[in-house]
mmCIF file of C-alpha atoms and ligand atoms in Angstrom:
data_model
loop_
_atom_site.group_PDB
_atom_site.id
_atom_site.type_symbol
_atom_site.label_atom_id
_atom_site.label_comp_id
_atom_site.label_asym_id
_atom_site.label_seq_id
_atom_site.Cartn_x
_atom_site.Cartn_y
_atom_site.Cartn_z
ATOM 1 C CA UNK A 1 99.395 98.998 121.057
ATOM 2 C CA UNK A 2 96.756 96.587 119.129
ATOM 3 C CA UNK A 3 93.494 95.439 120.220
ATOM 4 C CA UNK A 4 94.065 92.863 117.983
ATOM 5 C CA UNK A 5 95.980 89.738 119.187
ATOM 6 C CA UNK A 6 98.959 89.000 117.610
ATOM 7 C CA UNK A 7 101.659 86.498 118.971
ATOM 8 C CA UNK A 8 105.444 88.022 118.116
ATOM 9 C CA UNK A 9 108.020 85.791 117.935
ATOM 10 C CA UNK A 10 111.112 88.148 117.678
ATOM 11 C CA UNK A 11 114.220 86.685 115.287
ATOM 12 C CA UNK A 12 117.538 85.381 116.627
ATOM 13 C CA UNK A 13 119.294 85.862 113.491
ATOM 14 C CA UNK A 14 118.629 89.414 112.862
ATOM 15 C CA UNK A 15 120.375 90.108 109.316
ATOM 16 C CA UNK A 16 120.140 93.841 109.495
ATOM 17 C CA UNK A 17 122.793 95.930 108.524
ATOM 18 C CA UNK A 18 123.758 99.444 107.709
ATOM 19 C CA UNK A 19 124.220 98.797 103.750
ATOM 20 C CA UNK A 20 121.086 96.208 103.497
ATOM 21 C CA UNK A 21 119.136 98.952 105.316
ATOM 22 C CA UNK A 22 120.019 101.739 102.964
ATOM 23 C CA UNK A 23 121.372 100.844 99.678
ATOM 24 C CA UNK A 24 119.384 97.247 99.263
ATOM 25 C CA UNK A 25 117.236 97.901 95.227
ATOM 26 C CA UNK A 26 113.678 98.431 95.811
ATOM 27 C CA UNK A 27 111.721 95.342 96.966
ATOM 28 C CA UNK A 28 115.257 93.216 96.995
ATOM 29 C CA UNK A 29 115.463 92.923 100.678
ATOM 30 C CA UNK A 30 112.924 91.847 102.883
ATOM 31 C CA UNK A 31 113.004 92.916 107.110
ATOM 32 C CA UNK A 32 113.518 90.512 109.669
ATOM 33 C CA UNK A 33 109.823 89.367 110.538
ATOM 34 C CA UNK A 34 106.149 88.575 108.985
ATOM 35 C CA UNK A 35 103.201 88.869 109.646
ATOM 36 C CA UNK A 36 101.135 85.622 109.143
ATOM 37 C CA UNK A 37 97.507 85.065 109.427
ATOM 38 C CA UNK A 38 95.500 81.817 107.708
ATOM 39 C CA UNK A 39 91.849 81.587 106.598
ATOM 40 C CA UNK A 40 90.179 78.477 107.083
ATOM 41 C CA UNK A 41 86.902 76.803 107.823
ATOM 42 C CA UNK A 42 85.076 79.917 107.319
ATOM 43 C CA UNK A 43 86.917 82.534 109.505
ATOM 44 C CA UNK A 44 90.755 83.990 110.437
ATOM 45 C CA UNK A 45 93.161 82.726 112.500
ATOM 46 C CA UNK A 46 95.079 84.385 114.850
ATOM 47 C CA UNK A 47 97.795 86.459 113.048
ATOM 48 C CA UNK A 48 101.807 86.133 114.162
ATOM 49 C CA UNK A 49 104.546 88.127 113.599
ATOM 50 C CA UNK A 50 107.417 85.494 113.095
ATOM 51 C CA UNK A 51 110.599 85.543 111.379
ATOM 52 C CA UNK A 52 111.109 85.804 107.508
ATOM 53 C CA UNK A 53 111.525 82.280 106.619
ATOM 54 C CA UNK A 54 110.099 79.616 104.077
ATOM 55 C CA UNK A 55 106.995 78.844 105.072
ATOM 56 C CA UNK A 56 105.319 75.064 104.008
ATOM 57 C CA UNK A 57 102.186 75.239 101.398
ATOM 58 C CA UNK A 58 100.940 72.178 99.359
ATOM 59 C CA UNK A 59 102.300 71.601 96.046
ATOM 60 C CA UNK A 60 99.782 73.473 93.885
ATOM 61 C CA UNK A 61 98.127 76.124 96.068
ATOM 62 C CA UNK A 62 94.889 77.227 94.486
ATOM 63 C CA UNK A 63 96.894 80.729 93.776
ATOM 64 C CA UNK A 64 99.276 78.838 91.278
ATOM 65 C CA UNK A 65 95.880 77.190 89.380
ATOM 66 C CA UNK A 66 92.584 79.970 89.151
ATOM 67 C CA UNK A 67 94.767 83.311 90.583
ATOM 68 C CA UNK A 68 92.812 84.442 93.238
ATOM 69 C CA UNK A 69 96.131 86.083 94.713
ATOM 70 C CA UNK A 70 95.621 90.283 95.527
ATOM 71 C CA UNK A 71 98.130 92.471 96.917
ATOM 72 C CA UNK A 72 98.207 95.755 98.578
ATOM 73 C CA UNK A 73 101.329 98.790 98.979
ATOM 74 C CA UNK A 74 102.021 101.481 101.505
ATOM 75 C CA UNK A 75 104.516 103.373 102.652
ATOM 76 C CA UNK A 76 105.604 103.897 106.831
ATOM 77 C CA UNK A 77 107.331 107.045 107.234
ATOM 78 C CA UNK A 78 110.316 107.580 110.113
ATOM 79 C CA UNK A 79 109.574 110.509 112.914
ATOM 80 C CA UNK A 80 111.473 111.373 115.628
ATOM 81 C CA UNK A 81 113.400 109.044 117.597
ATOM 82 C CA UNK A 82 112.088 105.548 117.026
ATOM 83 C CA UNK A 83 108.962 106.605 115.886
ATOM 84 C CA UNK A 84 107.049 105.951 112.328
ATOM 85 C CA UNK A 85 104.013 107.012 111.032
ATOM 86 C CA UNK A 86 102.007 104.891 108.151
ATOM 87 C CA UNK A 87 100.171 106.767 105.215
ATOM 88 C CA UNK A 88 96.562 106.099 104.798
ATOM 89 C CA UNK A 89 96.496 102.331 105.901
ATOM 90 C CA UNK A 90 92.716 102.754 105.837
ATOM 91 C CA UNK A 91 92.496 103.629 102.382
ATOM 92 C CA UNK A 92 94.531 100.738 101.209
ATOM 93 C CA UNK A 93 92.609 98.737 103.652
ATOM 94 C CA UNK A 94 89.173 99.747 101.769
ATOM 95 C CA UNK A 95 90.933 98.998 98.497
ATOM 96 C CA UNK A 96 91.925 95.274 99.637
ATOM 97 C CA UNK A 97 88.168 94.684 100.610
ATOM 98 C CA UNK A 98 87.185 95.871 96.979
ATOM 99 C CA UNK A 99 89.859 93.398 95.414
ATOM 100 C CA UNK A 100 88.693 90.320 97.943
ATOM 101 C CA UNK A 101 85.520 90.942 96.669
ATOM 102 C CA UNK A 102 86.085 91.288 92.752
ATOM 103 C CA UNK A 103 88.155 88.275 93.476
ATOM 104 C CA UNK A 104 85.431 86.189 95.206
ATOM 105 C CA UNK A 105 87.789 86.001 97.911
ATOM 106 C CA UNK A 106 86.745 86.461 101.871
ATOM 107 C CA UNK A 107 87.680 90.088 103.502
ATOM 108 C CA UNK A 108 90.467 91.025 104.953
ATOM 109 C CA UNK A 109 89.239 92.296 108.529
ATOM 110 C CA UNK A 110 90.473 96.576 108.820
ATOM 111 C CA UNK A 111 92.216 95.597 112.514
ATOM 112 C CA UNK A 112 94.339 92.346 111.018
ATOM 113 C CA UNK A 113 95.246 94.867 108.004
ATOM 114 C CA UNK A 114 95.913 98.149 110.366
ATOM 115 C CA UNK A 115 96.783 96.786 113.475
ATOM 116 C CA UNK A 116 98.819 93.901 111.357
ATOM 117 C CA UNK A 117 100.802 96.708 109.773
ATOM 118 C CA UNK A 118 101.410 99.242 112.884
ATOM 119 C CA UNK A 119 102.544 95.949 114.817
ATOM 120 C CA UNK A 120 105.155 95.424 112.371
ATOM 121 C CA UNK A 121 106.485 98.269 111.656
ATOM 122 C CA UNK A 122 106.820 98.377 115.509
ATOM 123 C CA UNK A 123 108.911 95.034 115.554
ATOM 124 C CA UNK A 124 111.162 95.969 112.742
ATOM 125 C CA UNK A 125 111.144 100.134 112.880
ATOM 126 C CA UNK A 126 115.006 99.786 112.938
ATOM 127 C CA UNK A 127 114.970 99.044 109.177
ATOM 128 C CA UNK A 128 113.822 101.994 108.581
ATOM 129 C CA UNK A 129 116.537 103.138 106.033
ATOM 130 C CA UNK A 130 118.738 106.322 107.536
ATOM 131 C CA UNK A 131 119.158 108.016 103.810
ATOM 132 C CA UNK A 132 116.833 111.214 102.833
ATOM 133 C CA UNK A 133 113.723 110.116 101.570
ATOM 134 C CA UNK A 134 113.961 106.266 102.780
ATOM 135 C CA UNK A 135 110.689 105.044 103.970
ATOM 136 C CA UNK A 136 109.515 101.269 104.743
ATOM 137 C CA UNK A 137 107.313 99.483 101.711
ATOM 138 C CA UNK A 138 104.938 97.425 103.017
ATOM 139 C CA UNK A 139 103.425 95.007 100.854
ATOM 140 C CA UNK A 140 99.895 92.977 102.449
ATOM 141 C CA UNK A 141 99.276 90.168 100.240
ATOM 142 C CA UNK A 142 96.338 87.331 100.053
ATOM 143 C CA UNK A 143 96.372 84.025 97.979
ATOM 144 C CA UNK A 144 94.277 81.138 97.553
ATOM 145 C CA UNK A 145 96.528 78.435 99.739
ATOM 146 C CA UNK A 146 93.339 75.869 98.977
ATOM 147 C CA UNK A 147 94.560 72.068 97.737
ATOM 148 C CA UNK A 148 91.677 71.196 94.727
ATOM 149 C CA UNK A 149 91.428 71.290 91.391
ATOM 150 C CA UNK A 150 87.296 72.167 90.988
ATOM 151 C CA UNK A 151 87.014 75.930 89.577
ATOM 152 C CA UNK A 152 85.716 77.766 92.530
ATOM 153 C CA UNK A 153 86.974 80.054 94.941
ATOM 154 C CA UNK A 154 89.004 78.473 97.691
ATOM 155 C CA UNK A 155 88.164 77.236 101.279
ATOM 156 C CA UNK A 156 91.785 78.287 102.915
ATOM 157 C CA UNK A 157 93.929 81.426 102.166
ATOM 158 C CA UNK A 158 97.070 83.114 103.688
ATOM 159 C CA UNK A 159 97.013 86.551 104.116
ATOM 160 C CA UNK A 160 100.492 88.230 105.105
ATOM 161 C CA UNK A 161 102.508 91.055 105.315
ATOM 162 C CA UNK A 162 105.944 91.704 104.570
ATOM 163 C CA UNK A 163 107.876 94.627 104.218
ATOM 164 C CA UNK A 164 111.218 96.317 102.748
ATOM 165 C CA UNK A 165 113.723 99.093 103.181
ATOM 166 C CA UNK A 166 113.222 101.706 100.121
ATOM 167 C CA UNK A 167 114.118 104.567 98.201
ATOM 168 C CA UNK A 168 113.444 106.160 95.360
ATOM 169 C CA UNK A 169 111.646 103.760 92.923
ATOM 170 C CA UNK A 170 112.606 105.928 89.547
ATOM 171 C CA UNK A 171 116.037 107.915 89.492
ATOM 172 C CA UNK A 172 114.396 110.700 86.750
ATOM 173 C CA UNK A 173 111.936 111.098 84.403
ATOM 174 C CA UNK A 174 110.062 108.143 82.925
ATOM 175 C CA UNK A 175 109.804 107.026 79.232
ATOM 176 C CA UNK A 176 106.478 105.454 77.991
ATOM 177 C CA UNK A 177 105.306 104.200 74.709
ATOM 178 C CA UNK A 178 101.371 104.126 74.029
ATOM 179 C CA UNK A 179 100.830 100.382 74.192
ATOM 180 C CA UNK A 180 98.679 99.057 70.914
ATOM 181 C CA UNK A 181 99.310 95.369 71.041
ATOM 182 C CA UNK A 182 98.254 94.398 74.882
ATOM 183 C CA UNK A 183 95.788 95.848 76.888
ATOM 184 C CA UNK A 184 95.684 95.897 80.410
ATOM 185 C CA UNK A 185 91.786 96.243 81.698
ATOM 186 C CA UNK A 186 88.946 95.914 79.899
ATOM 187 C CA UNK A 187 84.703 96.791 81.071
ATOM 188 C CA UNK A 188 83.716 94.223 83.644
ATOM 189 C CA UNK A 189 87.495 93.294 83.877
ATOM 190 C CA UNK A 190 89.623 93.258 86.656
ATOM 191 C CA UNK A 191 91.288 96.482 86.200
ATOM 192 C CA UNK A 192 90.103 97.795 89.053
ATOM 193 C CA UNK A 193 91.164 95.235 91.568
ATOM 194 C CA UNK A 194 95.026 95.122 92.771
ATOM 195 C CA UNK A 195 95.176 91.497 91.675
ATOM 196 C CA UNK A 196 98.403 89.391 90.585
ATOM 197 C CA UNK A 197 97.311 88.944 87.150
ATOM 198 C CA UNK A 198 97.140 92.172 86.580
ATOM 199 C CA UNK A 199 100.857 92.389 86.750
ATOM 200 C CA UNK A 200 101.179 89.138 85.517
ATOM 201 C CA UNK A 201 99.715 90.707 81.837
ATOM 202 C CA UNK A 202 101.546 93.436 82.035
ATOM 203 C CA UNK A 203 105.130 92.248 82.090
ATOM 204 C CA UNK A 204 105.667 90.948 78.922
ATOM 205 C CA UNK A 205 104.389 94.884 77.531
ATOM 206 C CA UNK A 206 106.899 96.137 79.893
ATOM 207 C CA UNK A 207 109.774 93.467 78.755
ATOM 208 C CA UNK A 208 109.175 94.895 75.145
ATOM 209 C CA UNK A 209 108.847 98.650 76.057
ATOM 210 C CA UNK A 210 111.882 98.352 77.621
ATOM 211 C CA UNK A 211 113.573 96.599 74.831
ATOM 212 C CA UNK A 212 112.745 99.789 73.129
ATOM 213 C CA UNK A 213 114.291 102.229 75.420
ATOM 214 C CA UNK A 214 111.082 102.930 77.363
ATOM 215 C CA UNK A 215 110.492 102.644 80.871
ATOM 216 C CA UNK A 216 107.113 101.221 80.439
ATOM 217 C CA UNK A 217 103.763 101.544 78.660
ATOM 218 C CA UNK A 218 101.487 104.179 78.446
ATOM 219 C CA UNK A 219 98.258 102.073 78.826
ATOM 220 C CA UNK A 220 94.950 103.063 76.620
ATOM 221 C CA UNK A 221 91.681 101.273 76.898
ATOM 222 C CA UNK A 222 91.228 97.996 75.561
ATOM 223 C CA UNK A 223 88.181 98.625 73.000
ATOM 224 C CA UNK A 224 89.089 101.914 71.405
ATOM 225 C CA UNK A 225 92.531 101.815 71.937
ATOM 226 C CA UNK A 226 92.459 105.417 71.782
ATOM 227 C CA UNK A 227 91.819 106.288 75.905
ATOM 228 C CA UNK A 228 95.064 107.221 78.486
ATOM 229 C CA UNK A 229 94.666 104.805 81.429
ATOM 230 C CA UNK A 230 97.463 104.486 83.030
ATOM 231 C CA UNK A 231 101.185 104.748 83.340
ATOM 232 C CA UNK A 232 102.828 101.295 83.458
ATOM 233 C CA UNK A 233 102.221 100.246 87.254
ATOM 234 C CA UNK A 234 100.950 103.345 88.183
ATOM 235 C CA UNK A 235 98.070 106.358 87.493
ATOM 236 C CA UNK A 236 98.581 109.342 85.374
ATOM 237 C CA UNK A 237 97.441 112.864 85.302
ATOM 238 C CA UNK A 238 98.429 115.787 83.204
ATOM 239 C CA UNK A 239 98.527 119.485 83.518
ATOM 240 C CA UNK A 240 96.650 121.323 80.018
ATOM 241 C CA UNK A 241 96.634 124.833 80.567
ATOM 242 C CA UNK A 242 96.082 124.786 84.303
ATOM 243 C CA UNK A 243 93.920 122.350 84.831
ATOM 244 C CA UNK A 244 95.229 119.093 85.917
ATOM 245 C CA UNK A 245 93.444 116.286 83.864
ATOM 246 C CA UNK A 246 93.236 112.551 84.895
ATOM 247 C CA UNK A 247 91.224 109.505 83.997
ATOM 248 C CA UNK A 248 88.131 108.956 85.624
ATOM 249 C CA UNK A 249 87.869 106.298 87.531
ATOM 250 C CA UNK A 250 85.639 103.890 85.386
ATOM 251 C CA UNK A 251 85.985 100.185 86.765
ATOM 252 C CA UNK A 252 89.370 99.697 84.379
ATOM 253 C CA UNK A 253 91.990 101.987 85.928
ATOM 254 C CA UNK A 254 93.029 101.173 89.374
ATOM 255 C CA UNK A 255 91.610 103.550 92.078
ATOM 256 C CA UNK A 256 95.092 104.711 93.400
ATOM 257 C CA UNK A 257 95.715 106.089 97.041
ATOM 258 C CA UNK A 258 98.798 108.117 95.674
ATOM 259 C CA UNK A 259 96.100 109.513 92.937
ATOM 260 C CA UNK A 260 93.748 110.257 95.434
ATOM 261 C CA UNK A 261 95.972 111.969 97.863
ATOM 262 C CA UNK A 262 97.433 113.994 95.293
ATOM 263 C CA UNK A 263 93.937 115.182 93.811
ATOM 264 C CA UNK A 264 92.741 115.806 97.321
ATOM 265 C CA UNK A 265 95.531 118.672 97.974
ATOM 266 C CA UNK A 266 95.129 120.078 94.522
ATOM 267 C CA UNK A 267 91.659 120.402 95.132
ATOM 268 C CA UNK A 268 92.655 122.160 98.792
ATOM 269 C CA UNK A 269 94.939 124.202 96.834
ATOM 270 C CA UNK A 270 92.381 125.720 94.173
ATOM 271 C CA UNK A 271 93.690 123.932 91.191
ATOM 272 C CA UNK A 272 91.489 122.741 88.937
ATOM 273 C CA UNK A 273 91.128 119.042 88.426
ATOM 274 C CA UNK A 274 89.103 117.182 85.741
ATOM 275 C CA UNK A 275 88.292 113.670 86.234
ATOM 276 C CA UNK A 276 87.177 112.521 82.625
ATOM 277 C CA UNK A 277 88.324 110.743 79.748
ATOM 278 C CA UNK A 278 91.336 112.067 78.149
ATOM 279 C CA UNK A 279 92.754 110.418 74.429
ATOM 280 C CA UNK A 280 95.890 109.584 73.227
ATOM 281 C CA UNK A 281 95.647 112.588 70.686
ATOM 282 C CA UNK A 282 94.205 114.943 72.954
ATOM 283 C CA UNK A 283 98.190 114.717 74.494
ATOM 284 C CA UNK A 284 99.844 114.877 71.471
ATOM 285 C CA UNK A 285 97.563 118.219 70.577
ATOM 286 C CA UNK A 286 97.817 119.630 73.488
ATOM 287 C CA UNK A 287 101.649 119.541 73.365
ATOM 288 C CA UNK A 288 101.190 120.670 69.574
ATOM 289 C CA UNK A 289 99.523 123.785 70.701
ATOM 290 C CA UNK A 290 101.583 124.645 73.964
ATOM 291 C CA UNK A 291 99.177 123.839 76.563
ATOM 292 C CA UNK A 292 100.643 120.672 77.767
ATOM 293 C CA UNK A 293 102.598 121.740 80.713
ATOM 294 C CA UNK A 294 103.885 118.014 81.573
ATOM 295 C CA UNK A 295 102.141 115.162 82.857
ATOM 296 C CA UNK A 296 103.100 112.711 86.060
ATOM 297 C CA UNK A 297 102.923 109.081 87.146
ATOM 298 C CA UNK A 298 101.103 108.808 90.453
ATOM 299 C CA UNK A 299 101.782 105.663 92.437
ATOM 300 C CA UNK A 300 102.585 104.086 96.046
ATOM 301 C CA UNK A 301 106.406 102.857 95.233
ATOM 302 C CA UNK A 302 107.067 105.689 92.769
ATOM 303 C CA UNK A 303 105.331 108.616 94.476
ATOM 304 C CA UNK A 304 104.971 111.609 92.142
ATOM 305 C CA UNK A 305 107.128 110.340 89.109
ATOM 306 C CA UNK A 306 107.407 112.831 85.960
ATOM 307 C CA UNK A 307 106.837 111.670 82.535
ATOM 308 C CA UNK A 308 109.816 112.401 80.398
ATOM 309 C CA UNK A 309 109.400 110.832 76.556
ATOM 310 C CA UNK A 310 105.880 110.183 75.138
ATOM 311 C CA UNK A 311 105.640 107.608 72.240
ATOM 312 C CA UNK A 312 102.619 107.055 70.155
ATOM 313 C CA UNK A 313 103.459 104.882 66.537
ATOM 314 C CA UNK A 314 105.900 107.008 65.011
ATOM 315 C CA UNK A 315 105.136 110.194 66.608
ATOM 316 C CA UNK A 316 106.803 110.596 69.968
ATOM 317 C CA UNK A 317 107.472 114.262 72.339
ATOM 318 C CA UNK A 318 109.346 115.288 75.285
ATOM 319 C CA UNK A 319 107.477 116.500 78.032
ATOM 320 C CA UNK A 320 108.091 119.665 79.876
ATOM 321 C CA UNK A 321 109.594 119.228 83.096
ATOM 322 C CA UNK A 322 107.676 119.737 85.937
ATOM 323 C CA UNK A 323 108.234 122.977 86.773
ATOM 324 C CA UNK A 324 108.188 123.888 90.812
ATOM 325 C CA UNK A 325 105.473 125.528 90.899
ATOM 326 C CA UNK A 326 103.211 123.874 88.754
ATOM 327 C CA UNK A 327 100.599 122.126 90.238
ATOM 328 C CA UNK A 328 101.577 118.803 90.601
ATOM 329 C CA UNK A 329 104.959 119.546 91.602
ATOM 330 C CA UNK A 330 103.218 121.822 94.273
ATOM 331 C CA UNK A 331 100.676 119.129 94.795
ATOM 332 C CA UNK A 332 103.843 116.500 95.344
ATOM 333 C CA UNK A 333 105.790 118.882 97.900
ATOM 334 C CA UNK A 334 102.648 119.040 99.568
ATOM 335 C CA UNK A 335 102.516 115.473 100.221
ATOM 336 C CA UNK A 336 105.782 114.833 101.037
ATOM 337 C CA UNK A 337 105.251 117.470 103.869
ATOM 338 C CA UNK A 338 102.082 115.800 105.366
ATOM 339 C CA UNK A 339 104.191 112.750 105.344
ATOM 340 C CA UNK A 340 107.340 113.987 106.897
ATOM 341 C CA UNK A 341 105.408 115.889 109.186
ATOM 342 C CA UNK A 342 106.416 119.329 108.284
ATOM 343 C CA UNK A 343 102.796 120.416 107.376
ATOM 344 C CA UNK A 344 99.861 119.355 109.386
ATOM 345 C CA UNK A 345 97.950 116.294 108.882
ATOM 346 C CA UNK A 346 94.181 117.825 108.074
ATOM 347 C CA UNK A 347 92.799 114.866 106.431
ATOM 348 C CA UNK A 348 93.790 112.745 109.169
ATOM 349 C CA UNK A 349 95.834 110.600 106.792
ATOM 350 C CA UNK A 350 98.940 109.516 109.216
ATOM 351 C CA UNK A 351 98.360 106.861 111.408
ATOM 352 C CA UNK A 352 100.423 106.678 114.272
ATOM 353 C CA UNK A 353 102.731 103.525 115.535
HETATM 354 C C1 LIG B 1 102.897 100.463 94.210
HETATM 355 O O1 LIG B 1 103.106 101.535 93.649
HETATM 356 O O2 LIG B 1 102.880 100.348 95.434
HETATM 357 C C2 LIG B 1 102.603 99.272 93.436
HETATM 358 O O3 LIG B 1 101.961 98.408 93.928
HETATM 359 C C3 LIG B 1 103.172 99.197 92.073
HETATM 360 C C4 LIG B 1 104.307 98.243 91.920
HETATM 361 C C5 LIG B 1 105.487 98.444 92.779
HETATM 362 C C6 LIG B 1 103.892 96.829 91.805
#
């Protein structure tokens, strides 16, 4: 099925069940097998697909020092039988060799990434979870596995991929408070790139949004402070009279599949979408005057995932829901369609296992 090579070496401990197949939180459970494939001396290995175990690294991998760790997510749908299909591995694929790069880290080749991925969800299809909705997560990731302490991009990395039963990431609408302490991206920044640190900034403005009774942040830019970037761990885009409006993508905001996809089939649709800048106060006035017809987080693990409360300093609003047949929501069935396979794939987005 791969005109790559990759060695399998199939479990004989399989820990699947029924209830760690579809009720396990998302990310909590990991499927029976790996994929593995080491960098070193200038060029890749030869990937394996091995069982999920602990796996041997020096004591301070390069990763843990200078952060040169990246990390991809995409979603493998279930069809017919034992069949899956994976959304847009390509486009994820693309991404990784932007983050590599940002991260003076060597490329991921497309056929370990897409035949890496088809090959496992092959091997462990049967965790694909039997509840409505369930798909698999799969999560490529790349660190620095390098054994130095000079400042400069490692000789050896690990790139694998690993992957989980999921659900639904959010259970209803999400809560964000405008962030004004933290910032997430900045020009020339790594905003852009699907890099560990990244995350690693962000969790401490997610600890205290939470504290708060938010979901998350509502991210602005990091000189005005004044600039919607995105929503927590994902994109955002909001409907003003019609038009769906969403941040241009401008080297800080990460340039999301999910957000893609979605603006792709409101585009086929005849909706309006503006790619620009869009502030803080724009929001709050266009909710003042009526316009604001609710907004969305777009993401991989959360899908299409309404906004609920807005918070900026002491002034704070409840969106609208989305209603089913505004765009988004339209945009969103859409998607699910092309990725159940109830409406036909014209962008040539699923890719077969
Ligand atoms: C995704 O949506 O796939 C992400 O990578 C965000 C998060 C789960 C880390």
């Amino acid at each position: 099925m791969s005109s790559l090579s990759i060695c399998v070496t199939r479990t004989t401990t399989p820990r699947l069940t029924d209830a760690l197949r579809d009720t396990s939180p998302f990310g909590g459970v990991f499927t029976d097998h790996v994929l593995v494939c080491d960098y070193a001396d200038g060029h890749w290995g030869t990937p394996a697909i091995v069982p999920y175990h602990d796996m041997p690294l020096v004591p301070g991998p390069l990763v843990a020092h200078y952060g040169q760790g990246i990390f991809e997510g995409l979603k493998a749908y279930p069809r017919a039988n034992t069949g899956a299909v994976v959304f847009r591995p390509d486009a994820n694929h693309r991404r990784m060799v932007q983050s590599c790069r940002r991260m003076a880290m060597p490329e991921v080749p497309a056929d370990l990434f897409i035949d890496g991925i088809r090959a496992l969800v092959a091997v462990d299809r049967q965790w694909m979870p039997a509840i409505l909705g369930g798909t698999l997560y799969l999560r490529p990731v790349m660190f620095a596995t390098g054994d130095a302490l000079g400042v400069r991009p490692s000789d050896r990395y690990r790139f694998l991929i690993e992957m989980c039963p999921v659900g639904a990431y959010f259970s209803g609408a999400v809560d964000l408070v405008a962030e004004e302490t933290y910032v997430r991206a900045f020009p020339g920044g790594t905003g852009a790139a699907k890099c560990a640190g990244n995350y690693a900034g962000s969790l401490v403005a997610q600890r205290e949004a939470q504290a708060r009774g938010f979901h998350n942040v509502l991210w602005l830019d990091g000189i005005e402070r004044r600039w919607v970037e995105e929503a927590g761990l994902m994109n955002i885009a909001f409907v003003i009279g019609g038009t769906v409006v969403t941040p241009a993508l401008n080297g800080t905001i990460l340039p999301g599949v999910t957000r893609d996809s979605v603006l792709t089939l409101l585009r086929d649709m005849g909706v309006p979408v503006d790619e620009r800048r869009i502030s803080i106060d724009e929001v709050f006035e266009a909710h003042a005057a009526g316009t604001l017809e609710g907004a969305a987080g777009l993401g991989t693990a959360a899908t299409v995932a309404p906004i609920g409360r807005l918070r900026h300093r002491d002034r704070e609003i409840s969106l609208p829901a989305l209603a089913a047949d505004s765009p988004i929501a339209r945009a969103a069935q859409q998607l699910d369609a092309v990725r159940t396979g109830t409406a036909p794939d014209v962008h040539g987005w699923l890719c077969e296992v």
